[in-house]
PDB file of C-alpha atoms and ligand atoms in Angstrom:
ATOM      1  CA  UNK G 216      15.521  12.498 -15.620  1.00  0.00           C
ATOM      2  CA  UNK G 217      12.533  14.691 -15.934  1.00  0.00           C
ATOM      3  CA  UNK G 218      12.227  17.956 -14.317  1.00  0.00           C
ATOM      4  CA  UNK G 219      10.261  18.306 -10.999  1.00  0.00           C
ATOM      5  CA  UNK G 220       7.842  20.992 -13.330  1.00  0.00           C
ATOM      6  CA  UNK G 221       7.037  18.222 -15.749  1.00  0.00           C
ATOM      7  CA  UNK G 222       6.379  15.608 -13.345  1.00  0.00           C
ATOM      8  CA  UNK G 223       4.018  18.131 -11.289  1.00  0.00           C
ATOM      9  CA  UNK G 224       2.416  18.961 -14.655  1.00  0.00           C
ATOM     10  CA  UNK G 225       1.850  15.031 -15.642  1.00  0.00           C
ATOM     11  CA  UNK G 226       0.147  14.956 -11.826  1.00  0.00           C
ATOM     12  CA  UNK G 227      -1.966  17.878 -12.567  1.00  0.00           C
ATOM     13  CA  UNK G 228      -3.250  16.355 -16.035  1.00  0.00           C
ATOM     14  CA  UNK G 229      -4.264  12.814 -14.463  1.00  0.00           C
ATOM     15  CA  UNK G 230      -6.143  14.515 -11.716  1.00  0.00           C
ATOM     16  CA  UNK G 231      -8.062  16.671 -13.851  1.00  0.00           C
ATOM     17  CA  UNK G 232      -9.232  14.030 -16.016  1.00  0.00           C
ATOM     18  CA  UNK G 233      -9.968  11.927 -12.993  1.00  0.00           C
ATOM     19  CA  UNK G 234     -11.969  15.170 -11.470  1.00  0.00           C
ATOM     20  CA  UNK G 235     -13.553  15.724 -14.818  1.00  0.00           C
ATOM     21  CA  UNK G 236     -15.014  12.162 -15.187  1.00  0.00           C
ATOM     22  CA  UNK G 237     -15.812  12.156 -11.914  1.00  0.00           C
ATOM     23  CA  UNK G 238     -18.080  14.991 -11.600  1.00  0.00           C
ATOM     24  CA  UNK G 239     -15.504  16.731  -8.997  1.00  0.00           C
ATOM     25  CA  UNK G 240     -15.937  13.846  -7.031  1.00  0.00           C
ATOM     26  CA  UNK G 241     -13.471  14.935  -4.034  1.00  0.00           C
ATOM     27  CA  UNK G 242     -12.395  11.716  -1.975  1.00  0.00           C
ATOM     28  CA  UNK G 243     -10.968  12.344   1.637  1.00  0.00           C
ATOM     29  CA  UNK G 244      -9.327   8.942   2.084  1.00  0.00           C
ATOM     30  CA  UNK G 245      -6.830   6.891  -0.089  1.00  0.00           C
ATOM     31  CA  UNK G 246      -6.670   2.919  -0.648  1.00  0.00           C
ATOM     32  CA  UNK G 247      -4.285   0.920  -1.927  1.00  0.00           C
ATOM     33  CA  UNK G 248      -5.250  -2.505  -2.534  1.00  0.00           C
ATOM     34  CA  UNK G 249      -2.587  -5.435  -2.653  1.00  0.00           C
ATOM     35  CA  UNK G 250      -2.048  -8.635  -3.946  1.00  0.00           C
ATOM     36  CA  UNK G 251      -5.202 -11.205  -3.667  1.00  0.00           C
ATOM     37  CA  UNK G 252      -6.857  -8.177  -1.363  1.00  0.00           C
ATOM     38  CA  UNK G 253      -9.108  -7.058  -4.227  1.00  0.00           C
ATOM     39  CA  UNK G 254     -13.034  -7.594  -2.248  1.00  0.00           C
ATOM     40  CA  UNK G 255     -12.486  -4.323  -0.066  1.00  0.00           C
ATOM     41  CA  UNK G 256     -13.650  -3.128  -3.520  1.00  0.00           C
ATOM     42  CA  UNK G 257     -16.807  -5.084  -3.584  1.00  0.00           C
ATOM     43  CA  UNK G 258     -17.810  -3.130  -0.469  1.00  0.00           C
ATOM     44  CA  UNK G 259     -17.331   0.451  -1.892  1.00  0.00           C
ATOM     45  CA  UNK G 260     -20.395   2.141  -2.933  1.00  0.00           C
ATOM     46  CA  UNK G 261     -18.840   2.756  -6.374  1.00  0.00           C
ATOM     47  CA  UNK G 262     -20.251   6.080  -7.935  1.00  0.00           C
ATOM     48  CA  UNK G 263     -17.044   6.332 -10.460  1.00  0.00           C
ATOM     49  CA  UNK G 264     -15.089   3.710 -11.984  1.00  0.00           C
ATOM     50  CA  UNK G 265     -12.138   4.710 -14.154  1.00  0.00           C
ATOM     51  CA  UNK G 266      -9.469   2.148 -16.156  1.00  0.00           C
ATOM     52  CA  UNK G 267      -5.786   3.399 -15.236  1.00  0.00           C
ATOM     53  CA  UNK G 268      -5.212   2.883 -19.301  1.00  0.00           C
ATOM     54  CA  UNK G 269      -7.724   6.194 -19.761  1.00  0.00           C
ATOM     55  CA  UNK G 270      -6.399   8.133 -17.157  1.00  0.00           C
ATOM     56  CA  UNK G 271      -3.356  10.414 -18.527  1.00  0.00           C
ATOM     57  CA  UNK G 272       0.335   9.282 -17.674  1.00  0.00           C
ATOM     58  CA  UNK G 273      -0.967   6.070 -15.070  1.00  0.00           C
ATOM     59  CA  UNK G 274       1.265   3.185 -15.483  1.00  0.00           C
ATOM     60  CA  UNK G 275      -0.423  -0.364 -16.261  1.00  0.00           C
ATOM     61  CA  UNK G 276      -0.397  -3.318 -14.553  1.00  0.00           C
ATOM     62  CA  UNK G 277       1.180  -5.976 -15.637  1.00  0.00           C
ATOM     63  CA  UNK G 278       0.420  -8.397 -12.457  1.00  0.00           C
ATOM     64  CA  UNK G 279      -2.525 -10.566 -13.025  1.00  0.00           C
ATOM     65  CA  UNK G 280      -3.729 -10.290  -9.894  1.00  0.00           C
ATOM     66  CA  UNK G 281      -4.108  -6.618  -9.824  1.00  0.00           C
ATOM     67  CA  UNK G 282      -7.002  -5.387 -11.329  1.00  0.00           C
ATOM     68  CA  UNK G 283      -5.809  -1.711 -12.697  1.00  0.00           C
ATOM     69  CA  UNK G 284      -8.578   0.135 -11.944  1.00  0.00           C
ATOM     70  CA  UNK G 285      -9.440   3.677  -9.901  1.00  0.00           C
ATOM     71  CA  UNK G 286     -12.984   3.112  -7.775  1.00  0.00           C
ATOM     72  CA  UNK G 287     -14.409   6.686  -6.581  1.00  0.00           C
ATOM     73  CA  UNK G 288     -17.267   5.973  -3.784  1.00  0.00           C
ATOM     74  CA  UNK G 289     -18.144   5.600  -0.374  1.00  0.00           C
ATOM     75  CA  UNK G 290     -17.269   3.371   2.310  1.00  0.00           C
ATOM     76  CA  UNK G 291     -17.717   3.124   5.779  1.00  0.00           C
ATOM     77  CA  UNK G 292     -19.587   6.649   5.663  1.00  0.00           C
ATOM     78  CA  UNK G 293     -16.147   8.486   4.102  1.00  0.00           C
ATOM     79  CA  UNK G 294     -15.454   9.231   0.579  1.00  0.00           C
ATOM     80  CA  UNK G 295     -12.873   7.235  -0.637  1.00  0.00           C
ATOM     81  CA  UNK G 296     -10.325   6.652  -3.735  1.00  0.00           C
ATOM     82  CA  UNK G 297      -9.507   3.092  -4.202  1.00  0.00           C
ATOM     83  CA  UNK G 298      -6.306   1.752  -6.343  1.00  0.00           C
ATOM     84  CA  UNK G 299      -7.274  -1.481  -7.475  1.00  0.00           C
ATOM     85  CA  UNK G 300      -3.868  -2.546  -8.603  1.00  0.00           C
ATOM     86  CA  UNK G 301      -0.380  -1.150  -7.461  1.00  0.00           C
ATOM     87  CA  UNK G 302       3.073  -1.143  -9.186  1.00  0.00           C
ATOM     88  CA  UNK G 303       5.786  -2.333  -8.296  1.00  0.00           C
ATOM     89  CA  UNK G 304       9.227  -2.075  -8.422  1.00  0.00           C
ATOM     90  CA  UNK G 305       9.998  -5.127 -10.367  1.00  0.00           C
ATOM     91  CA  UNK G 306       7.509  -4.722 -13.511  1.00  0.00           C
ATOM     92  CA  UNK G 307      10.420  -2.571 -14.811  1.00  0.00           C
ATOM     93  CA  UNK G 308       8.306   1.309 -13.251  1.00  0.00           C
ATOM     94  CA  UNK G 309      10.642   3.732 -11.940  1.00  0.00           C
ATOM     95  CA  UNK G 310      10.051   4.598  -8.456  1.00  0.00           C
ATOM     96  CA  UNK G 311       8.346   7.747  -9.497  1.00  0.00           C
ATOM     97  CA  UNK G 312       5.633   5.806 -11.834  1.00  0.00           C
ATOM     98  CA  UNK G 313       5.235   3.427  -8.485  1.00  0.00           C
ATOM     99  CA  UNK G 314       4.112   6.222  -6.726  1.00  0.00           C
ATOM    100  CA  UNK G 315       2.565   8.613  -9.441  1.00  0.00           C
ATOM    101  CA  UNK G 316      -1.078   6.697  -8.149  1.00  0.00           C
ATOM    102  CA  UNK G 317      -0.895   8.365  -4.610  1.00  0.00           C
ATOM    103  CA  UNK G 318       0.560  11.641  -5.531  1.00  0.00           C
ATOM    104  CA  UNK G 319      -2.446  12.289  -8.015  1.00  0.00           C
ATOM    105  CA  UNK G 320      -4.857  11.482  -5.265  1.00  0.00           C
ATOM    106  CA  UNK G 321      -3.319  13.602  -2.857  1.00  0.00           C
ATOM    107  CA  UNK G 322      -3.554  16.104  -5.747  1.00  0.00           C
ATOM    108  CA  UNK G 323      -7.548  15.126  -5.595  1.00  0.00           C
ATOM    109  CA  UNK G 324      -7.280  15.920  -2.000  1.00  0.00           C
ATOM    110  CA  UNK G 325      -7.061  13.203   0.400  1.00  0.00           C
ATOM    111  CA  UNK G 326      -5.638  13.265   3.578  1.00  0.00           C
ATOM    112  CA  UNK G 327      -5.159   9.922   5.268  1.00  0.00           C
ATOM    113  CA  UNK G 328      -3.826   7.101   3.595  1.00  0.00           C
ATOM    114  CA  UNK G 329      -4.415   3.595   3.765  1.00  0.00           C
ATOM    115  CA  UNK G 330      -2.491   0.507   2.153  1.00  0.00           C
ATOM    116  CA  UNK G 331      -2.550  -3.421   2.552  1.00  0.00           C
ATOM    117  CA  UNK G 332      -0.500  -5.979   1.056  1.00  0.00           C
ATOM    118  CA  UNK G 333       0.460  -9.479   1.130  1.00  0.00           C
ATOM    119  CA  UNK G 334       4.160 -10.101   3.311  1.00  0.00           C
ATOM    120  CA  UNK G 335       5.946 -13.316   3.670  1.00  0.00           C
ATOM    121  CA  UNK G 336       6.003 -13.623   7.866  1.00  0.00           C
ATOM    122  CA  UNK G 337       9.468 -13.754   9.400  1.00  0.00           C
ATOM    123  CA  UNK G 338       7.978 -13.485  13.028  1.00  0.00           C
ATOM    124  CA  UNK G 339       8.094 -16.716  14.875  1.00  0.00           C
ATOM    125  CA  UNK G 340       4.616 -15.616  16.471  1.00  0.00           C
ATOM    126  CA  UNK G 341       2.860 -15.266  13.044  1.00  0.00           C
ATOM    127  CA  UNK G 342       0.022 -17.853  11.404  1.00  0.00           C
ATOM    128  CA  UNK G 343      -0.852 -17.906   8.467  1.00  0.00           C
ATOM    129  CA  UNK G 344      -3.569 -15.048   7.125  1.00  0.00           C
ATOM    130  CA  UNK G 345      -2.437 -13.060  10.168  1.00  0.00           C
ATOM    131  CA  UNK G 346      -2.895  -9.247   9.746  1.00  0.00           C
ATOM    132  CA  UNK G 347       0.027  -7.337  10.683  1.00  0.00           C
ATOM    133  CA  UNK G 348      -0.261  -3.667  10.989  1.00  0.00           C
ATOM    134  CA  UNK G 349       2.922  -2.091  10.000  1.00  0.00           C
ATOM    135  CA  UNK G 350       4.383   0.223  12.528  1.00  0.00           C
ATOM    136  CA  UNK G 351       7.713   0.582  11.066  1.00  0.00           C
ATOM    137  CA  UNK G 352       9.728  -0.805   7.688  1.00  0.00           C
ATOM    138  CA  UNK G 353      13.009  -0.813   5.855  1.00  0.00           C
ATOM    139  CA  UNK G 354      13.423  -0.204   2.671  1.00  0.00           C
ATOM    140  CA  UNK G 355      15.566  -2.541   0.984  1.00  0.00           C
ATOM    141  CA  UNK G 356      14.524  -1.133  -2.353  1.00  0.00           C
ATOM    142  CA  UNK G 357      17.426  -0.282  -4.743  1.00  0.00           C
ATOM    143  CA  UNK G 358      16.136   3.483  -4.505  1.00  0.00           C
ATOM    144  CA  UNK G 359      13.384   5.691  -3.661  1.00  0.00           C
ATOM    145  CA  UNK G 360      10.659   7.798  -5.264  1.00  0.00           C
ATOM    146  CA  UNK G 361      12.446  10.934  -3.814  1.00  0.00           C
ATOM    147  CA  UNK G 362      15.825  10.690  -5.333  1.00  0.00           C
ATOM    148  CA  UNK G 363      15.904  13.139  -7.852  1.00  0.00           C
ATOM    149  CA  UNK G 364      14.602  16.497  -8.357  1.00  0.00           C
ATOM    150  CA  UNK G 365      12.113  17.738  -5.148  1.00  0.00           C
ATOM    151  CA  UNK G 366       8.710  18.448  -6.163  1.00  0.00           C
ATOM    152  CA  UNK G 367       8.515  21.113  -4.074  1.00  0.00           C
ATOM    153  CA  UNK G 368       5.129  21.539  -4.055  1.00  0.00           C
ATOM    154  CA  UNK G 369       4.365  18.118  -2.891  1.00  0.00           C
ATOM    155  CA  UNK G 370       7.099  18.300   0.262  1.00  0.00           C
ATOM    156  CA  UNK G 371      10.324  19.229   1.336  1.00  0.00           C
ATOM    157  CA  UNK G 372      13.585  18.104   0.579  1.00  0.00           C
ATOM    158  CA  UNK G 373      14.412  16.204   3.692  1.00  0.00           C
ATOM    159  CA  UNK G 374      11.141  14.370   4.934  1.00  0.00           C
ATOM    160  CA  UNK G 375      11.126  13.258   8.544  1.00  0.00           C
ATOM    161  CA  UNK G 376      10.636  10.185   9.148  1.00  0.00           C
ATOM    162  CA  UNK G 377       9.834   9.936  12.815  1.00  0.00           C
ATOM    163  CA  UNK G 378       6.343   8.550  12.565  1.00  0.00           C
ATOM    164  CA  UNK G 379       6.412   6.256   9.206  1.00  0.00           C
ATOM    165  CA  UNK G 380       3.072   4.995   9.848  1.00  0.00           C
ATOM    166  CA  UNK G 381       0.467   6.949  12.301  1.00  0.00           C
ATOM    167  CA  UNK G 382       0.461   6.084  15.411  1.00  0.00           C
ATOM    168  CA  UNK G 383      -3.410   7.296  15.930  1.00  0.00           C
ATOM    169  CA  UNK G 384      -4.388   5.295  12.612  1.00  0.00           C
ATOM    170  CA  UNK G 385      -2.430   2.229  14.533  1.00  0.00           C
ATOM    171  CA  UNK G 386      -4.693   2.611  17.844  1.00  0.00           C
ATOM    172  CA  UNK G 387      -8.019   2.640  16.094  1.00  0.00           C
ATOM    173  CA  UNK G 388      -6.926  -0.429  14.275  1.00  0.00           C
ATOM    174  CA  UNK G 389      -6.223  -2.317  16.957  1.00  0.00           C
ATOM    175  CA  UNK G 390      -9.467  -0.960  18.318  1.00  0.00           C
ATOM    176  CA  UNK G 391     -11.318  -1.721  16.280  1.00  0.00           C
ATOM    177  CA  UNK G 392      -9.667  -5.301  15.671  1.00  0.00           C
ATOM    178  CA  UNK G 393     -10.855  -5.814  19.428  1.00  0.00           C
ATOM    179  CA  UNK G 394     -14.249  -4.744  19.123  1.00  0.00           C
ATOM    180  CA  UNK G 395     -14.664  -7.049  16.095  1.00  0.00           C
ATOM    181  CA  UNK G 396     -12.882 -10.177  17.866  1.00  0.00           C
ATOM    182  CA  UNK G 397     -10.234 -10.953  15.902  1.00  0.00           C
ATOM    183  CA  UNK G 398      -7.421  -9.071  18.027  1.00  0.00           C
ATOM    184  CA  UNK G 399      -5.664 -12.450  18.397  1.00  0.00           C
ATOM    185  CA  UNK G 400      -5.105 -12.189  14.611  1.00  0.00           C
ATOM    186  CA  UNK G 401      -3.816  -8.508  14.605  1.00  0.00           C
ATOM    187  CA  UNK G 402       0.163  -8.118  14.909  1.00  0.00           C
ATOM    188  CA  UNK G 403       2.170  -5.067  14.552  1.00  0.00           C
ATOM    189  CA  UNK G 404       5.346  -5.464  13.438  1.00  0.00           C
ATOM    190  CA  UNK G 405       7.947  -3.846  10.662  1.00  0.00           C
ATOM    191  CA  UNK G 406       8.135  -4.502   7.372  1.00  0.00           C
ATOM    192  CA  UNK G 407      10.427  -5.218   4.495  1.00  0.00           C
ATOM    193  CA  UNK G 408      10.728  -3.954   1.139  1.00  0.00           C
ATOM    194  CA  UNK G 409      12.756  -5.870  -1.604  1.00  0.00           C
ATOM    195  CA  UNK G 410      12.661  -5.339  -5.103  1.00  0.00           C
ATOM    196  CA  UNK G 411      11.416  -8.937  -6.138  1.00  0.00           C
ATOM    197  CA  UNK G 412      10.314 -10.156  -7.988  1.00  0.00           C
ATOM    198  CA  UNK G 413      11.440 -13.807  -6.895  1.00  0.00           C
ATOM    199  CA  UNK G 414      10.701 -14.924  -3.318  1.00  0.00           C
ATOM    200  CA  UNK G 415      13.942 -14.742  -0.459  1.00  0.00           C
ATOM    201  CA  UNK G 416      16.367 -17.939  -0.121  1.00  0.00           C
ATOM    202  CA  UNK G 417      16.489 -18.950   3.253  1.00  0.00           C
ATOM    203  CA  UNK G 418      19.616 -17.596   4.316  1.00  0.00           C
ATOM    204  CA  UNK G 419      17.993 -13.762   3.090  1.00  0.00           C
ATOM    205  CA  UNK G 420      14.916 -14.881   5.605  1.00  0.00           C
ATOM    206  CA  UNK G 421      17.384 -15.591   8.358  1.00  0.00           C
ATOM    207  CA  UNK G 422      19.126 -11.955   7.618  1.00  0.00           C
ATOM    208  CA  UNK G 423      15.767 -10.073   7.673  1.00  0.00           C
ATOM    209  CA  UNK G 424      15.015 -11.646  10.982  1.00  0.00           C
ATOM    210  CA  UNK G 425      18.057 -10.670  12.193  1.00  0.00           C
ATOM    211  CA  UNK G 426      17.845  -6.841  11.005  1.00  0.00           C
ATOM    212  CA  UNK G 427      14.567  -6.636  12.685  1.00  0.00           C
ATOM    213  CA  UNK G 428      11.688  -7.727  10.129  1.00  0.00           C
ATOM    214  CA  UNK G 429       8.804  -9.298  10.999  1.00  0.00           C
ATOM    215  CA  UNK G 430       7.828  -9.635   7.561  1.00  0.00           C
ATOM    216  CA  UNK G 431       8.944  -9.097   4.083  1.00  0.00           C
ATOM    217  CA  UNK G 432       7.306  -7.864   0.577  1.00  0.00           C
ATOM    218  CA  UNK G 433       8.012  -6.294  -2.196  1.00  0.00           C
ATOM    219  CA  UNK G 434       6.009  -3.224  -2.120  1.00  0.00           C
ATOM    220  CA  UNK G 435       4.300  -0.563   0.083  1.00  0.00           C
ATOM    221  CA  UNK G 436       7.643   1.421   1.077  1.00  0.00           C
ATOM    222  CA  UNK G 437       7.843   3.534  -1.898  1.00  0.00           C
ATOM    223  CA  UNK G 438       3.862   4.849  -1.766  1.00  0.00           C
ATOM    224  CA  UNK G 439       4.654   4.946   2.433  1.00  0.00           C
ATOM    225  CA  UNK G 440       7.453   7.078   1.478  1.00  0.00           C
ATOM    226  CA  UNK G 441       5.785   9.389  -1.089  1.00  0.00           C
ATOM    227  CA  UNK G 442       2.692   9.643   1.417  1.00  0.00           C
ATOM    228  CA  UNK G 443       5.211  11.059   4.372  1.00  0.00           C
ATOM    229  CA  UNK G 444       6.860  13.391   2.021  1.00  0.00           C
ATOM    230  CA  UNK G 445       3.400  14.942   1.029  1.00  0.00           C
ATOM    231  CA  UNK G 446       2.713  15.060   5.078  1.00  0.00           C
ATOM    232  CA  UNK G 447      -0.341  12.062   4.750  1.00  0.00           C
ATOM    233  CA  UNK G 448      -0.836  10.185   7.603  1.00  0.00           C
ATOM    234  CA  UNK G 449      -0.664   6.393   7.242  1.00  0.00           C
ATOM    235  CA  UNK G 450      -2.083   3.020   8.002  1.00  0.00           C
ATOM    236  CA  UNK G 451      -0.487   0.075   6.212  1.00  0.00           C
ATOM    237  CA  UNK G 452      -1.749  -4.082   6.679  1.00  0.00           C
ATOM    238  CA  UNK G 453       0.262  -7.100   5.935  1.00  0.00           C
ATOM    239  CA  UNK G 454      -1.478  -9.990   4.906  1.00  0.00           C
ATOM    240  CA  UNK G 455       0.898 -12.906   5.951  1.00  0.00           C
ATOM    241  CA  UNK G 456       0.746 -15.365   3.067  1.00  0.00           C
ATOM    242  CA  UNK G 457       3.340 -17.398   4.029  1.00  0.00           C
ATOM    243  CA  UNK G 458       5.887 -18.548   6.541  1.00  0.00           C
ATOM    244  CA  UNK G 459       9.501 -18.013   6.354  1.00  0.00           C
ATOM    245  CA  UNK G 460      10.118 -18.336  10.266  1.00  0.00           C
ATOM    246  CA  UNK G 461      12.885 -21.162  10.449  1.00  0.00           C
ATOM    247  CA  UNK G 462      10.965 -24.479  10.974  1.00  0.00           C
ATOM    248  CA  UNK G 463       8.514 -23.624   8.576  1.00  0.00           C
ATOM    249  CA  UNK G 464      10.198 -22.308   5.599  1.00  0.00           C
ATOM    250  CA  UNK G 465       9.101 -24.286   2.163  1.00  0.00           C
ATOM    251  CA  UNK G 466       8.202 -23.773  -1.285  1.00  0.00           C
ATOM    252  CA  UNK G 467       5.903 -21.119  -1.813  1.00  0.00           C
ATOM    253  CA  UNK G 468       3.751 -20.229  -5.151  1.00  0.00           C
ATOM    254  CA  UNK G 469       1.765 -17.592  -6.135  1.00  0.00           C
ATOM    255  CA  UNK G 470      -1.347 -19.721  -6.025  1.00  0.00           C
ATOM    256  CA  UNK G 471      -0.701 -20.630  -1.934  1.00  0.00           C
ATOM    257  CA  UNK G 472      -0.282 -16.817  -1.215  1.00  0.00           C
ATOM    258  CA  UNK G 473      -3.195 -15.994  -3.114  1.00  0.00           C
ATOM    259  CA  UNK G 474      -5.231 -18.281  -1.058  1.00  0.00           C
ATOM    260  CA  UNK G 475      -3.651 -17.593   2.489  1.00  0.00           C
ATOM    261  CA  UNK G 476      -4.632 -13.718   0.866  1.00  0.00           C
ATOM    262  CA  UNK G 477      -8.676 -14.623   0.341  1.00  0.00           C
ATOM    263  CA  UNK G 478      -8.486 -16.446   3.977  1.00  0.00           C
ATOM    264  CA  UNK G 479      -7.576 -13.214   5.503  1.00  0.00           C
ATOM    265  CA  UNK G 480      -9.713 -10.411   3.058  1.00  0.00           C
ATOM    266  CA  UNK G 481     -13.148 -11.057   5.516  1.00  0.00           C
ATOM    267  CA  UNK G 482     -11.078  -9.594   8.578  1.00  0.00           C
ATOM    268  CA  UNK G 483      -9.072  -7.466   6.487  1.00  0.00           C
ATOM    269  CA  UNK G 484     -12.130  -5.868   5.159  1.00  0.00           C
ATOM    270  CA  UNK G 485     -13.853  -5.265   8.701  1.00  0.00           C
ATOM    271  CA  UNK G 486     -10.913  -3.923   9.664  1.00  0.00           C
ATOM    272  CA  UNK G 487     -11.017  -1.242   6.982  1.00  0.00           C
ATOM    273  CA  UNK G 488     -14.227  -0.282   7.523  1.00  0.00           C
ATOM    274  CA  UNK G 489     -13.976   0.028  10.975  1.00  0.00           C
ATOM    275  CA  UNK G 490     -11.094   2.555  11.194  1.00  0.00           C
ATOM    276  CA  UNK G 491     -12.831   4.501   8.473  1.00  0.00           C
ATOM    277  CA  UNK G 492     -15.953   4.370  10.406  1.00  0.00           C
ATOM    278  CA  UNK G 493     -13.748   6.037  12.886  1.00  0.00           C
ATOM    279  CA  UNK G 494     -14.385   3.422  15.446  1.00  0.00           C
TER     280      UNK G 494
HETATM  281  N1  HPA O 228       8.679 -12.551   0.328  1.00  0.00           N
HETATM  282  C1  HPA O 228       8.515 -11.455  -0.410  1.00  0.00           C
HETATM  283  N2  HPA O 228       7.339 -11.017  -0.800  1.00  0.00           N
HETATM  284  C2  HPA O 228       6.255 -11.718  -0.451  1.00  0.00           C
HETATM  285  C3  HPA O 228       6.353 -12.864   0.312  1.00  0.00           C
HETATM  286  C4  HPA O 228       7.642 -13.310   0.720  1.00  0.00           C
HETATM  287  O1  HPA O 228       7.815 -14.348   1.402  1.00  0.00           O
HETATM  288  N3  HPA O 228       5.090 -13.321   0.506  1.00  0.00           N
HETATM  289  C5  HPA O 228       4.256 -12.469  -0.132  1.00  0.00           C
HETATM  290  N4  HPA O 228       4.959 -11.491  -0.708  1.00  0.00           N
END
């Protein structure tokens, strides 16, 4: 295990590379892009670009559809840091290289984070390329990026975990989800995190329904988590990529949930703007 100084002064090094090649570029808003989700970054006025490889102590990705790469720029009028490319769990990262990403750009100074990903639906309710906003989860991850020494610095040893995901973030976005006409496609719901990487069998479907899921993925949790302990507010989207509601559960493959992902990134994307916008 490495000491809470050592991972603060890993943190310290990959933000100051990223503010160095970046001309202090300060972003005030975090993204986390998920699977398939990738043309939120086509919309970003991109003034930096930087590969994870060059930046000091950033894990790879190893998923193909994750492109790896830190965007600095502007969208929706608000300076924003977008992760192009997540880690997970199951590529073999500890939980504190999952989350290293969003410490270092709370370390760059943002203060609101926002994350999307792509969630099996358990909800009866759900279709296909729904967006859920997440209003509450379980994690059903072997650990957490807090077990371990505290990082003091970062937050304290017990984080409260009252208000997972922000409940002002969660208005807007259904605001603004309304004033762009696509409300009937905007859930809330809670999520679940499992380590992955292979899909659920049906009976694990039936037993996430029954604990209260609405949908299930294998990420998010851990960056929700570090977010709260550092005190970031948070707004979180599920793309629903496929069924697992009884009556509609069948094979599933990455190519169908990559599709049901590209179906939903137009709406996803106005959504994202529009609660940056601040509308
Ligand atoms: N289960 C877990 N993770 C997922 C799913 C699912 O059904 N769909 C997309 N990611």
């Amino acid at each position: 295990m490495t000491t809470a100084a050592h991972q603060m002064q890993q943190l310290r090094e990959a933000a100051a590379y990223i503010q160095q090649h970046a001309a202090a570029f300060q972003p005030d808003c975090g993204i986390i892009l998920g699977t398939g989700l990738g043309a939120l970054a086509r919309e970003v006025q991109v003034q930096h670009t930087l590969s994870y490889a060059d930046i000091p102590h950033f894990p790879l990705s190893t998923v193909e559809s994750h492109a790896g790469r830190l965007l600095l720029g502007e969208l929706g009028g608000r300076r924003v840091a977008v992760l192009q490319g997540r880690f997970h769990y199951y590529e073999g990262y500890d939980m504190a290289q999952v989350v290293f990403p969003v410490r270092v750009l709370k370390l760059l100074g943002i203060g609101q984070l926002l994350v999307s990903n792509a969630a099996g639906g358990l909800n009866p309710d759900f279709a296909l390329s729904d967006l859920m906003l997440i209003d509450d989860h379980i994690n059903l991850q072997p650990t957490n990026p807090l077990v371990g020494p505290n990082l003091d610095e970062l937050g304290p040893r017990f984080p409260d975990m009252f208000e997972p995901y922000s409940h002002a973030l969660l208005a807007r976005a259904e605001s603004a989800a309304r004033q762009l006409g696509f409300a009937d496609r905007v859930r809330r719901g809670v999520y679940a995190s499992l380590p992955g990487p292979m899909l659920e069998t049906p009976a694990e479907y039936r037993y996430l329904r029954t604990i209260g899921a609405d949908a299930v993925g294998m990420s998010t949790v851990p960056e929700v988590i570090a977010a709260r302990h550092m005190g970031l507010p948070v707004l979180a989207v599920s793309v629903i990529t496929d069924l697992a509601s009884p009556g509609h559960l069948k094979p599933v493959d990455i190519q169908h949930i990559l599709a049901a992902a590209a179906n939903a990134e137009p709406r996803l994307t106005a959504l994202i703007k529009a609660v940056l916008q601040g509308r």
